[in-house]
Short mmCIF file of C-alpha atoms in Angstrom, two decimals:
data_model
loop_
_atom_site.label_atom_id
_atom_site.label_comp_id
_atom_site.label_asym_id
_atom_site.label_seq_id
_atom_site.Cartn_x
_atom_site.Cartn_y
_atom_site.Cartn_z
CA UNK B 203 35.84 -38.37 10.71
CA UNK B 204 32.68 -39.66 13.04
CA UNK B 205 33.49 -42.86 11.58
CA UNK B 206 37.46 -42.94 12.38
CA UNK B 207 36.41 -41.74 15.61
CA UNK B 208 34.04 -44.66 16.47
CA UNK B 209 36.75 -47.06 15.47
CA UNK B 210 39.40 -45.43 17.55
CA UNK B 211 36.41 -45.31 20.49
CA UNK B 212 35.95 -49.48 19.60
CA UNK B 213 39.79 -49.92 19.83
CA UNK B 214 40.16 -47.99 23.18
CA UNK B 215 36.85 -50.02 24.57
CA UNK B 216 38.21 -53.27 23.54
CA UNK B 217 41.98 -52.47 25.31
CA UNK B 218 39.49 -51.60 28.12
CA UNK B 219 37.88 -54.14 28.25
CA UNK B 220 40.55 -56.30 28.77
CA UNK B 221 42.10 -54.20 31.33
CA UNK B 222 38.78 -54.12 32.98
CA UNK B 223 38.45 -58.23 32.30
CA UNK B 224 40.79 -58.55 35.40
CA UNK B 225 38.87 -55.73 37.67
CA UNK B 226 36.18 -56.41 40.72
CA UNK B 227 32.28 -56.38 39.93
CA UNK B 228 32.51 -52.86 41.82
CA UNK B 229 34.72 -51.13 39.29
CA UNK B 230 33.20 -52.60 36.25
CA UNK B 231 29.91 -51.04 37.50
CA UNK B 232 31.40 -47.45 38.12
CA UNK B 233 33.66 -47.92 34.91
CA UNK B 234 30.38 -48.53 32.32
CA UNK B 235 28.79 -45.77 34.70
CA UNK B 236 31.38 -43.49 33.40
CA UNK B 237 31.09 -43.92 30.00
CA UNK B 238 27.22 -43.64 29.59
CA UNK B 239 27.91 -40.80 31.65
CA UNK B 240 30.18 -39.16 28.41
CA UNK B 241 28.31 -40.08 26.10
CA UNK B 242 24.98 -38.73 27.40
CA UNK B 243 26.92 -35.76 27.58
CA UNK B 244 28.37 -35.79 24.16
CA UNK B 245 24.80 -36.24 22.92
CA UNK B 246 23.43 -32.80 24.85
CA UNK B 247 26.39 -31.00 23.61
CA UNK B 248 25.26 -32.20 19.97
CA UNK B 249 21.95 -31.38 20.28
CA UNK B 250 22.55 -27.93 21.29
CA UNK B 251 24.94 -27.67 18.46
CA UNK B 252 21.55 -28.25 16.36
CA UNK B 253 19.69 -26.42 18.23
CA UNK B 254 21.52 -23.10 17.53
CA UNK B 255 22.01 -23.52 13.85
CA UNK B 256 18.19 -24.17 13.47
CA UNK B 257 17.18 -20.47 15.55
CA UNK B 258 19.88 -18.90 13.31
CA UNK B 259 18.54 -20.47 10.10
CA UNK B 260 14.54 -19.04 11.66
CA UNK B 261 16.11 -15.59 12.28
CA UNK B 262 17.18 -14.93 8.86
CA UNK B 263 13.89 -16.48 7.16
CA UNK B 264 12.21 -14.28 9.15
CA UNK B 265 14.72 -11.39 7.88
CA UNK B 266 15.18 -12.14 4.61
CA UNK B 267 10.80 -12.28 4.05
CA UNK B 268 10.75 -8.96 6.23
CA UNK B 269 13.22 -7.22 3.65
CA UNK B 270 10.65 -8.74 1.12
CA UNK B 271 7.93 -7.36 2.33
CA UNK B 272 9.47 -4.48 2.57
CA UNK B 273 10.78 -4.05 -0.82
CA UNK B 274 7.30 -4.56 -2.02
CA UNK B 275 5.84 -1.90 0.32
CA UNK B 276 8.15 0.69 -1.35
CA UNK B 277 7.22 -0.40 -4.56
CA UNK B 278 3.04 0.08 -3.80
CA UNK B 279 4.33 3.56 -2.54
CA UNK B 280 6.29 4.87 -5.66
CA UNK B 281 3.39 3.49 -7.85
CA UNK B 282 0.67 5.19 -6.10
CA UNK B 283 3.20 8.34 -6.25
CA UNK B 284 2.97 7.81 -10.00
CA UNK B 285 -0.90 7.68 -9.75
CA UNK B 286 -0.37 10.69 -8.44
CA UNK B 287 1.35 12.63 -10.27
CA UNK B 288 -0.80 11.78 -13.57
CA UNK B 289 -3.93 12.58 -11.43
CA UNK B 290 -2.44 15.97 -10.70
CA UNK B 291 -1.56 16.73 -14.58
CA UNK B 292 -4.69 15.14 -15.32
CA UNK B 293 -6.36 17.55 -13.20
CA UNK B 294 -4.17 20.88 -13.73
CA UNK B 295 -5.09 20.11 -17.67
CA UNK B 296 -8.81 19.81 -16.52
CA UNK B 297 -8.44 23.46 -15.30
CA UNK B 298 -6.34 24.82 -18.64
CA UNK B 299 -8.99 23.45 -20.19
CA UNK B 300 -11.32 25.87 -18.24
CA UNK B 301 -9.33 28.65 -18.84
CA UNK B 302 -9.31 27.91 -21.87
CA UNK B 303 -12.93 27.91 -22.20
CA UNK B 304 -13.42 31.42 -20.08
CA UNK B 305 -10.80 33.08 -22.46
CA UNK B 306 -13.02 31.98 -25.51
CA UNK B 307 -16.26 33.83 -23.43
CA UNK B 308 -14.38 36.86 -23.07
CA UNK B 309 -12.81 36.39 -26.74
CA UNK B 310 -17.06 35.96 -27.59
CA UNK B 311 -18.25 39.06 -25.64
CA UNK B 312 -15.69 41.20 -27.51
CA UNK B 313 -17.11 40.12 -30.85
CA UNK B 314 -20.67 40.33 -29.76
CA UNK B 315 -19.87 43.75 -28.79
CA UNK B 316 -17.81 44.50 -31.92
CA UNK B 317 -21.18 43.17 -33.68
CA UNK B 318 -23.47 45.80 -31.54
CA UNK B 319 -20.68 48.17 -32.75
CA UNK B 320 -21.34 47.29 -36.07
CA UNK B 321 -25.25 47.27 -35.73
CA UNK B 322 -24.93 51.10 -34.44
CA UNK B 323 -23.18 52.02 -37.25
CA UNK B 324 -25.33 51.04 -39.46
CA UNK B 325 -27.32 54.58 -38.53
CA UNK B 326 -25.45 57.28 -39.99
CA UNK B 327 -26.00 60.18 -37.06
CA UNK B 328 -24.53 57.55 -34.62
CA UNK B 329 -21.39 56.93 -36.75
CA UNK B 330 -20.85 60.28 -37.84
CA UNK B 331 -20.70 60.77 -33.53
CA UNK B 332 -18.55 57.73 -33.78
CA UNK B 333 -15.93 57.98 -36.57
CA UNK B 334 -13.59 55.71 -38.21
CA UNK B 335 -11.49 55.40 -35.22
CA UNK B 336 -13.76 53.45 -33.12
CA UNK B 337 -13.86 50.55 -35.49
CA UNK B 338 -10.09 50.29 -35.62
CA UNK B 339 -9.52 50.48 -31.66
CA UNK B 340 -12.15 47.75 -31.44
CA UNK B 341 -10.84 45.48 -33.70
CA UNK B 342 -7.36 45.94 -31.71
CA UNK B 343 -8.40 45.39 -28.59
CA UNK B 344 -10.27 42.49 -29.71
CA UNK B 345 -6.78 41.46 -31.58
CA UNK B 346 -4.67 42.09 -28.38
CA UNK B 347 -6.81 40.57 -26.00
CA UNK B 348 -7.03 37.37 -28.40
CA UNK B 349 -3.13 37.10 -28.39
CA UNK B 350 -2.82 37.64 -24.77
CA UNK B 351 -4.92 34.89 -24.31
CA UNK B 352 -3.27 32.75 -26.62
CA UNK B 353 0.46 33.68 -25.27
CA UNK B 354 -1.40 32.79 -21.68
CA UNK B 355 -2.48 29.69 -22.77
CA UNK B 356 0.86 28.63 -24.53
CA UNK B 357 2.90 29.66 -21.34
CA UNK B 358 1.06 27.84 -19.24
CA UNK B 359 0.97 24.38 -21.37
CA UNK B 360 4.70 24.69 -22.05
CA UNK B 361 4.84 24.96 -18.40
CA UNK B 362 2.75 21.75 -17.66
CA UNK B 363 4.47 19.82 -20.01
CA UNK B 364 7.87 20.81 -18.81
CA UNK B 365 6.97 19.51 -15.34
CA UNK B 366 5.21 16.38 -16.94
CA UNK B 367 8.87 15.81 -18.53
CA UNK B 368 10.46 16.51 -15.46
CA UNK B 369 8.51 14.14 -13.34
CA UNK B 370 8.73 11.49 -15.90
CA UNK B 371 12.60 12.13 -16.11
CA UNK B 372 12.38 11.70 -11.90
CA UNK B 373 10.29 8.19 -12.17
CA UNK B 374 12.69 7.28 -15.01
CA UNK B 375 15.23 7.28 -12.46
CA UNK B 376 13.26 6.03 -9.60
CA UNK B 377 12.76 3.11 -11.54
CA UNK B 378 16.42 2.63 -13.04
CA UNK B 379 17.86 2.70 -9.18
CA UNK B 380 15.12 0.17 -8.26
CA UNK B 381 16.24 -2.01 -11.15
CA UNK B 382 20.02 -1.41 -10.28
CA UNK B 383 19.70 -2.52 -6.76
CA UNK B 384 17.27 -5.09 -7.39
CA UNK B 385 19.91 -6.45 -10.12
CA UNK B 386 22.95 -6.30 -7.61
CA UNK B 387 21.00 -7.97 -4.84
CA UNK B 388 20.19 -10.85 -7.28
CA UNK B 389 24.48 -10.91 -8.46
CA UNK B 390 25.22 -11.40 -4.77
CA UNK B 391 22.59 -14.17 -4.33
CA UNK B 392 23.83 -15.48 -7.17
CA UNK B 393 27.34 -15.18 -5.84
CA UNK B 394 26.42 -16.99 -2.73
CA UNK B 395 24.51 -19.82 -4.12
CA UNK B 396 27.75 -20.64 -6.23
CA UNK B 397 29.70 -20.22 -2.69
CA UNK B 398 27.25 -22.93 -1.06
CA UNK B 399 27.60 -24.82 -4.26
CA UNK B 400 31.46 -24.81 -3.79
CA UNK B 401 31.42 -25.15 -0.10
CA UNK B 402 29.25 -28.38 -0.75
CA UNK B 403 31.01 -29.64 -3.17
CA UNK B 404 33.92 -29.11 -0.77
CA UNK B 405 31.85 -30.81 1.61
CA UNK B 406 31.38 -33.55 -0.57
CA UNK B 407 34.52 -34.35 -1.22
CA UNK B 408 35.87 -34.60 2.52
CA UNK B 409 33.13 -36.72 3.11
CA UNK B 410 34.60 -39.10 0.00
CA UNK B 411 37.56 -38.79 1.63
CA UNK B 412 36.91 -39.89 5.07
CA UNK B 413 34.75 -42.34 3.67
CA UNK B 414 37.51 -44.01 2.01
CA UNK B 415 39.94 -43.50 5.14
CA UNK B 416 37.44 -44.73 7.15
CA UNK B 417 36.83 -48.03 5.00
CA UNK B 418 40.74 -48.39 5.47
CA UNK B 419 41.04 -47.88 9.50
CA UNK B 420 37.73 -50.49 9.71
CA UNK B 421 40.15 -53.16 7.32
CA UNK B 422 42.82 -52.50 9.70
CA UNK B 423 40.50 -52.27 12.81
CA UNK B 424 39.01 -55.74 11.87
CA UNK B 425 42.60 -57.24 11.53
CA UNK B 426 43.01 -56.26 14.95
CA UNK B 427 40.38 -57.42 16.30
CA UNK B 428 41.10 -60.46 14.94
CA UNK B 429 44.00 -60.73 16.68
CA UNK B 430 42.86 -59.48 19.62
CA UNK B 431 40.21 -62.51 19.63
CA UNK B 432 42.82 -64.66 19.49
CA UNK B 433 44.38 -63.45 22.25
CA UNK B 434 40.70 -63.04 24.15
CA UNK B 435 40.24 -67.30 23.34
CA UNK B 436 43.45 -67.71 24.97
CA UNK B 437 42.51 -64.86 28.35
CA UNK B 438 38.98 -67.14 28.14
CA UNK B 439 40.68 -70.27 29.22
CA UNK B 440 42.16 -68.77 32.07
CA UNK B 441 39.15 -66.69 33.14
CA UNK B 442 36.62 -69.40 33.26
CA UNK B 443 38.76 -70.49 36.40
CA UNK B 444 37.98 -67.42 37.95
CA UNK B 445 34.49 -66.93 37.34
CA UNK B 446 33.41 -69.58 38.93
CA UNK B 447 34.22 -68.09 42.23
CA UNK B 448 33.30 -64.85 40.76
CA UNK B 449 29.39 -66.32 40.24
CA UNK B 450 29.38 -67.08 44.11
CA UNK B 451 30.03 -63.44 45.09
CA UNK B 452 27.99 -61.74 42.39
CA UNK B 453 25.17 -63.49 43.76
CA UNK B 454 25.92 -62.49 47.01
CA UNK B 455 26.14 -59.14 45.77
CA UNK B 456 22.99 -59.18 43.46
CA UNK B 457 21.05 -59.66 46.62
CA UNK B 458 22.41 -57.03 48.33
CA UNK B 459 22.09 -55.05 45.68
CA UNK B 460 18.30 -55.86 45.09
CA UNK B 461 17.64 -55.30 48.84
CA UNK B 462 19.12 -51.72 48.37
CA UNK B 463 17.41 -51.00 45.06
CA UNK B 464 14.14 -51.59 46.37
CA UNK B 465 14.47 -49.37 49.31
CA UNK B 466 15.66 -46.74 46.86
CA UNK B 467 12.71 -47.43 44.65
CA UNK B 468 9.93 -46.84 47.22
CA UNK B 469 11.91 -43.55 47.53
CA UNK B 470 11.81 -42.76 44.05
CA UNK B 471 8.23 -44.09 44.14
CA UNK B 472 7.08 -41.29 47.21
CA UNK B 473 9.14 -38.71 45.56
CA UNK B 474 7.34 -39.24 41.97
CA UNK B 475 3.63 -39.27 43.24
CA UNK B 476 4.75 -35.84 44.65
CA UNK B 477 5.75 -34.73 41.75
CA UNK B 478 2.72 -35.51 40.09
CA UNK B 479 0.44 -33.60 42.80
CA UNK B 480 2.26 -30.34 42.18
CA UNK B 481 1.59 -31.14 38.37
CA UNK B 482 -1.95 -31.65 39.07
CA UNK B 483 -1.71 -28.16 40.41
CA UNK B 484 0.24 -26.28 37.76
CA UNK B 485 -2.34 -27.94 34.81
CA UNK B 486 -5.42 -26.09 36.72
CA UNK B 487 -4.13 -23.10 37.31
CA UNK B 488 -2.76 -23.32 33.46
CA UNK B 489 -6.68 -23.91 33.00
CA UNK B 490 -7.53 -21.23 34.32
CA UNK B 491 -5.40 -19.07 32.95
CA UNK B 492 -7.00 -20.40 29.73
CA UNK B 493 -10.33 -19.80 30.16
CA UNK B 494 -9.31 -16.20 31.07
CA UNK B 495 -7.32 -15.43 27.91
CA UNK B 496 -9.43 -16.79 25.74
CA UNK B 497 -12.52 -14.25 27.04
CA UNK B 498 -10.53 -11.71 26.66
CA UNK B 499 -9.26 -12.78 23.25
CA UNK B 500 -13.36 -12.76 22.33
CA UNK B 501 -14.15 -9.89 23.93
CA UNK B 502 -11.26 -7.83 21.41
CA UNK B 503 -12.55 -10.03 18.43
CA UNK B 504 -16.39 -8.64 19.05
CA UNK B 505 -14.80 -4.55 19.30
CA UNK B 506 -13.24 -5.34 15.86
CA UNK B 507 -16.43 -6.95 14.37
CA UNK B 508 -17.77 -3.79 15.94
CA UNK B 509 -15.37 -1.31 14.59
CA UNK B 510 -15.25 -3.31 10.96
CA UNK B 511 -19.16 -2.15 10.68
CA UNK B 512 -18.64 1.31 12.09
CA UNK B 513 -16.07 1.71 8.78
CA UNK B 514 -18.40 -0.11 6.21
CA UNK B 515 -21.30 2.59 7.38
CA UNK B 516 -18.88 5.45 7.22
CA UNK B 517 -17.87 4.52 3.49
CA UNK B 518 -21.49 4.29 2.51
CA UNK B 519 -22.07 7.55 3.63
CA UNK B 520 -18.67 8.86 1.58
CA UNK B 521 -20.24 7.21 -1.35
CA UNK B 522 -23.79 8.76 -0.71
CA UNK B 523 -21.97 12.08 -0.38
CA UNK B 524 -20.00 11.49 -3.45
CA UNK B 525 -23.45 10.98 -5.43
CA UNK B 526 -25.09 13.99 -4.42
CA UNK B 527 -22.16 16.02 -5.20
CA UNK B 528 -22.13 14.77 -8.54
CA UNK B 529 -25.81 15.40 -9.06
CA UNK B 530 -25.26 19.14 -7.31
CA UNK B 531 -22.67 19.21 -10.46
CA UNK B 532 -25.04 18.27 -13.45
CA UNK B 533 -27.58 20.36 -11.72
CA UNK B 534 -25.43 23.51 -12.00
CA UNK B 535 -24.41 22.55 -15.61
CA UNK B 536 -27.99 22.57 -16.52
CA UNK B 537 -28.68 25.75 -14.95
CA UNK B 538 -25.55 27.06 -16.76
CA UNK B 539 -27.00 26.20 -19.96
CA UNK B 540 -30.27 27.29 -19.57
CA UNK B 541 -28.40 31.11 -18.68
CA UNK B 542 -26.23 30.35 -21.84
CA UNK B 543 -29.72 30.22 -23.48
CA UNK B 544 -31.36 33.11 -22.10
CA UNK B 545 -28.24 35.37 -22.71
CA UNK B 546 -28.59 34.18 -26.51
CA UNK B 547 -32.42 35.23 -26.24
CA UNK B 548 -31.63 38.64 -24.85
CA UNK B 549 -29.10 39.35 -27.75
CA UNK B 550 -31.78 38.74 -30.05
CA UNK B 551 -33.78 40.46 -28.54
CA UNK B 552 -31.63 43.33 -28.41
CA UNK B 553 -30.65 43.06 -32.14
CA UNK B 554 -34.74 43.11 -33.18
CA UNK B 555 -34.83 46.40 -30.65
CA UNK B 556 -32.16 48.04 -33.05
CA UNK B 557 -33.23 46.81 -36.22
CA UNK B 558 -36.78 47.20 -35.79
CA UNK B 559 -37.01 50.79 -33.69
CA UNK B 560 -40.73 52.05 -33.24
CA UNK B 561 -42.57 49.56 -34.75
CA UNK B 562 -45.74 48.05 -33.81
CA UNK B 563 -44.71 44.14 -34.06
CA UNK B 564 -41.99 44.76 -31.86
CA UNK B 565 -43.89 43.56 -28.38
CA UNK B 566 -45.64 40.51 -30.17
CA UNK B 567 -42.57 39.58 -31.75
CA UNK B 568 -40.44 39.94 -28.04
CA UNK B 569 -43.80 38.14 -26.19
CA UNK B 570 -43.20 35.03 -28.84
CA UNK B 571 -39.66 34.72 -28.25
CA UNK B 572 -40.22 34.96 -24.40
CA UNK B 573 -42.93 32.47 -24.61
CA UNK B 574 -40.78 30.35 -26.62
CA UNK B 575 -37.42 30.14 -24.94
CA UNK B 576 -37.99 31.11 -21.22
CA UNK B 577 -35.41 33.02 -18.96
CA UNK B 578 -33.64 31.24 -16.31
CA UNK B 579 -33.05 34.90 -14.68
CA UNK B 580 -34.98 36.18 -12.04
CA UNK B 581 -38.73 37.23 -12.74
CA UNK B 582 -38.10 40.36 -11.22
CA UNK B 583 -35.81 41.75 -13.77
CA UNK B 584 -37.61 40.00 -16.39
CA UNK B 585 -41.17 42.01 -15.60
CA UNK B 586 -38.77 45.28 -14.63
CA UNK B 587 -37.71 45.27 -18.23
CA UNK B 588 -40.81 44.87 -19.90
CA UNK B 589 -42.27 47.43 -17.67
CA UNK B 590 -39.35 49.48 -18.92
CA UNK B 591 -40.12 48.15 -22.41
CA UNK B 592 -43.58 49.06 -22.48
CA UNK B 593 -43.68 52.64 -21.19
CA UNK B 594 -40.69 53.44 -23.70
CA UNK B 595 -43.23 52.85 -26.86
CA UNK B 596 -45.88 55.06 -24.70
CA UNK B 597 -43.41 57.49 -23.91
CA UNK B 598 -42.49 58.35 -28.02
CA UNK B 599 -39.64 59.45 -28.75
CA UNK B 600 -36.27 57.69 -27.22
CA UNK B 601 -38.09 54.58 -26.29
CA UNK B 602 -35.61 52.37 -28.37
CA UNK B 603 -32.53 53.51 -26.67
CA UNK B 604 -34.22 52.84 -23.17
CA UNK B 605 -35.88 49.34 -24.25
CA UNK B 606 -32.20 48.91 -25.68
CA UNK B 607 -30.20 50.15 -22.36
CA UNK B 608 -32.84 47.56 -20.44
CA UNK B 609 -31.42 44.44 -22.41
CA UNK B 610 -27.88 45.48 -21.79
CA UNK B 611 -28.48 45.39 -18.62
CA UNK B 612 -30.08 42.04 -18.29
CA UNK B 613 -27.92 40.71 -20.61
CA UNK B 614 -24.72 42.04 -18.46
CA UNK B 615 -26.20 40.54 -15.85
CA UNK B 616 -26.69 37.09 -17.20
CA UNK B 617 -23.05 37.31 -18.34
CA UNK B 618 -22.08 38.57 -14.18
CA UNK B 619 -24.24 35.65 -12.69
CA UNK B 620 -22.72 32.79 -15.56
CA UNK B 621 -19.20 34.21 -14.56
CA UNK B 622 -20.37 33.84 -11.11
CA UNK B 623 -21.39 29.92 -11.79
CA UNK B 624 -18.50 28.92 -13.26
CA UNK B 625 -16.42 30.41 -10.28
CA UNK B 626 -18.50 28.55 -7.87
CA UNK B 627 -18.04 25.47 -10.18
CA UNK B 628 -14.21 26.08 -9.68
CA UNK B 629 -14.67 26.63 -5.81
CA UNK B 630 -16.69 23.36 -5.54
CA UNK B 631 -14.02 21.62 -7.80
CA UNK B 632 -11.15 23.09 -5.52
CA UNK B 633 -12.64 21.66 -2.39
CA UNK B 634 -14.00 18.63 -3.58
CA UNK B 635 -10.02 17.93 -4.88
CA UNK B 636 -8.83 19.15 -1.11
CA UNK B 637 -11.93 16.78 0.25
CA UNK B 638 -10.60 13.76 -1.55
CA UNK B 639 -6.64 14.05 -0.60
CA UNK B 640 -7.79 14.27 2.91
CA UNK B 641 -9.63 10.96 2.30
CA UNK B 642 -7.07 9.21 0.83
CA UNK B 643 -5.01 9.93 3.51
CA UNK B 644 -7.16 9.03 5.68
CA UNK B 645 -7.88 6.28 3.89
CA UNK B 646 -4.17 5.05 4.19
CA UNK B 647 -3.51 5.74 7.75
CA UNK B 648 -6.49 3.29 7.82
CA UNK B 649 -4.91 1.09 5.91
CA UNK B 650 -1.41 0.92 7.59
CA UNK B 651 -3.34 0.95 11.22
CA UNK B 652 -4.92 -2.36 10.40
CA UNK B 653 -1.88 -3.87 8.91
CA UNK B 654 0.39 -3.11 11.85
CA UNK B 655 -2.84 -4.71 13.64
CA UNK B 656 -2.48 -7.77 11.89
CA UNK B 657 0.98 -8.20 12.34
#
């Protein structure tokens, strides 16, 4: 169409042209005046054309790679929820596990106690006192207690791994919306490449078209110009009469013309160095405008060096905290096991007590074991039951039920202070969970702070 255009343009010029073959220098001036004059304009309106389609085509890059980015973000988010949520089962097994463990202590004690049971029956005066029924009602409590536990523990692991299911159900989902949406948005992208494709292919063919139309008009356009220089030969006959007088007053008028140009050039001239002095002026102050930005743009780039080393010292100390938590952990463990250990020693001790009574071997044989496997317990109690220990043999007669009452009590003690361990182990556990979802919040916040900084 450009192309039919141009020949149409050619046609009308030439008809002008010889309309404008008969006109006064004057007119032909202001005529070709004219017609730069459109087509400069034509041009500008063109160029703003462009112009507009390339902002459009920036705006939606920048769109489309925001709804990207985007799409990605959300994607980090619902994976980390993930992490999550196995952390969390990972963790509430952790503490089934303890229970699990605690129920198995209590389950222990019953049977160490159904084994002192056993060990005072083995004196007939103490289970005639007794009877048959005390065996019985120990072995169902011990039975009762043991199923509790169990129905406890079965409850409670259905229960986890109904919300496991339930959560993996939920992500299932998640994931099968994600992959529905992400599957339409790629049909209609689809769809509109094979729109462009047809609208170009469209394209493509109009532009075959007015090819070949304009191939035709430029045949018929050159026949008529032929014709037209014939006609022109014929118009230059009779206008080389008339230029001859026409050379006589454009050189009268070229002089004029150059006398009037020059005046108007020193104007131009005086108006231009002007001009240029108030450019002069804009470039320093543009200078110094400069100079100030760029301080300040060095004075925000040391804060941030500043504030990147004020984080890197704040993780080390996390980390440093981290480590001595974990050693205040294996440190308690320890301890744990040496009480474990000492609570063993006591219940021998307690056994050789009953089985051995009176006799004279009794101390030597409790000193050995003492001196063997030391207590973890406090030295106090220790000495307070040996004390106790010794002035039952002095004392005669129910020194083994005293010496025996003594280890009880250390050994229920032992068994108070490892519950009381393990409950501080939870505590520590609880918090140090709590400690560590506050940091990687924290940690996040951080995260999202810088990035918003960097954009």
């Amino acid at each position: 169409m450009r192309a039919i255009n141009a020949l149409q343009d050619w046609g009308i010029n030439m008809s002008k042209k010889s309309v404008s073959s008969n006109l006064e220098g004057k007119e032909l001036l202001a005529f070709y005046k004219a017609r730069i004059d459109e087509f400069e304009n034509e041009r500008a309106s063109l160029l703003d054309s462009i112009e507009k389609c390339s902002v459009q085509a920036g705006e939606l890059h920048r769109l489309d790679w925001e709804n990207r980015r985007r799409a990605d973000e959300i994607r980090e988010l619902q994976k980390a929820l993930s992490d999550a949520h196995a952390f969390l089962f990972e963790e509430r097994q952790r503490l089934l596990t303890l229970q699990a463990e605690n129920d198995e202590l209590r389950l222990q004690e019953i049977e160490d106690r159904k084994r002192i049971q056993q060990l005072i029956e083995y004196d007939p005066v103490v289970a005639a006192r007794a009877g048959p029924s005390s065996k019985s009602d120990a072995n169902m409590d011990a039975l009762l207690l043991k199923i509790e536990s169990l129905n406890a523990q079965l409850n409670e692991q259905r229960q986890l791994a109904n919300e496991r299911i339930q959560a993996l159900v939920e992500d299932r989902v998640i994931r099968e919306q994600e992959e529905q949406a992400h599957r339409a948005l790629m049909n209609q992208q689809l769809e509109q490449a094979a729109q462009k494709l047809r609208q170009t292919e469209e394209m493509l063919r109009q532009a075959t078209k007015d090819s070949i139309l304009a191939r035709r008009d430029k045949q018929q356009a050159e026949e008529r110009a032929i014709l037209a220089g014939e006609e022109l030969l014929f118009e230059k006959q009779l206008s080389r009469e008339e230029i001859s007088a026409l050379k006589r007053k454009a050189v009268e008028e070229v002089r004029e013309l150059k006398q009037h140009n020059e005046s108007k050039l020193d104007d131009i001239a005086g108006n231009l160095r002007k001009q240029l002095k108030v450019r002069e002026d804009e470039l320093i102050n543009l200078g110094s405008v400069h100079t100030a930005t760029k301080a300040q743009l060095e004075k925000r780039v040391t804060e941030l060096e500043a504030r990147s080393c004020k984080l890197a010292e704040q993780n080390k100390a996390l980390d440093q905290r981290r480590h001595m938590d974990m050693e205040g952990f294996a440190a308690d463990a320890t301890h744990l096991r040496k009480m474990l250990a000492s609570i063993d020693r006591k219940l021998h001790e307690m056994r050789l007590i009953d089985r051995l009574g009176e006799d004279d071997r009794l101390d030597s044989i409790l000193a050995h074991l003492r001196q063997k496997n030391p207590s973890v317990l406090e030295d106090s109690d220790v000495t307070h039951g040996a004390g106790d220990r010794n002035s039952g043999r002095q004392s005669g007669g129910g020194n083994g039920s005293e010496v025996s009452f003594s280890v009880k009590s250390e050994l229920a003690k032992g068994l108070r202070e490892v519950k009381g361990r393990i409950k501080g182990l939870e505590d520590r556990l609880a918090s140090k969970k709590k400690a560590l979802a506050a940091e990687g919040m924290t940690c996040g916040s951080r995260s999202v702070i810088s990035h918003s900084g960097k954009k």
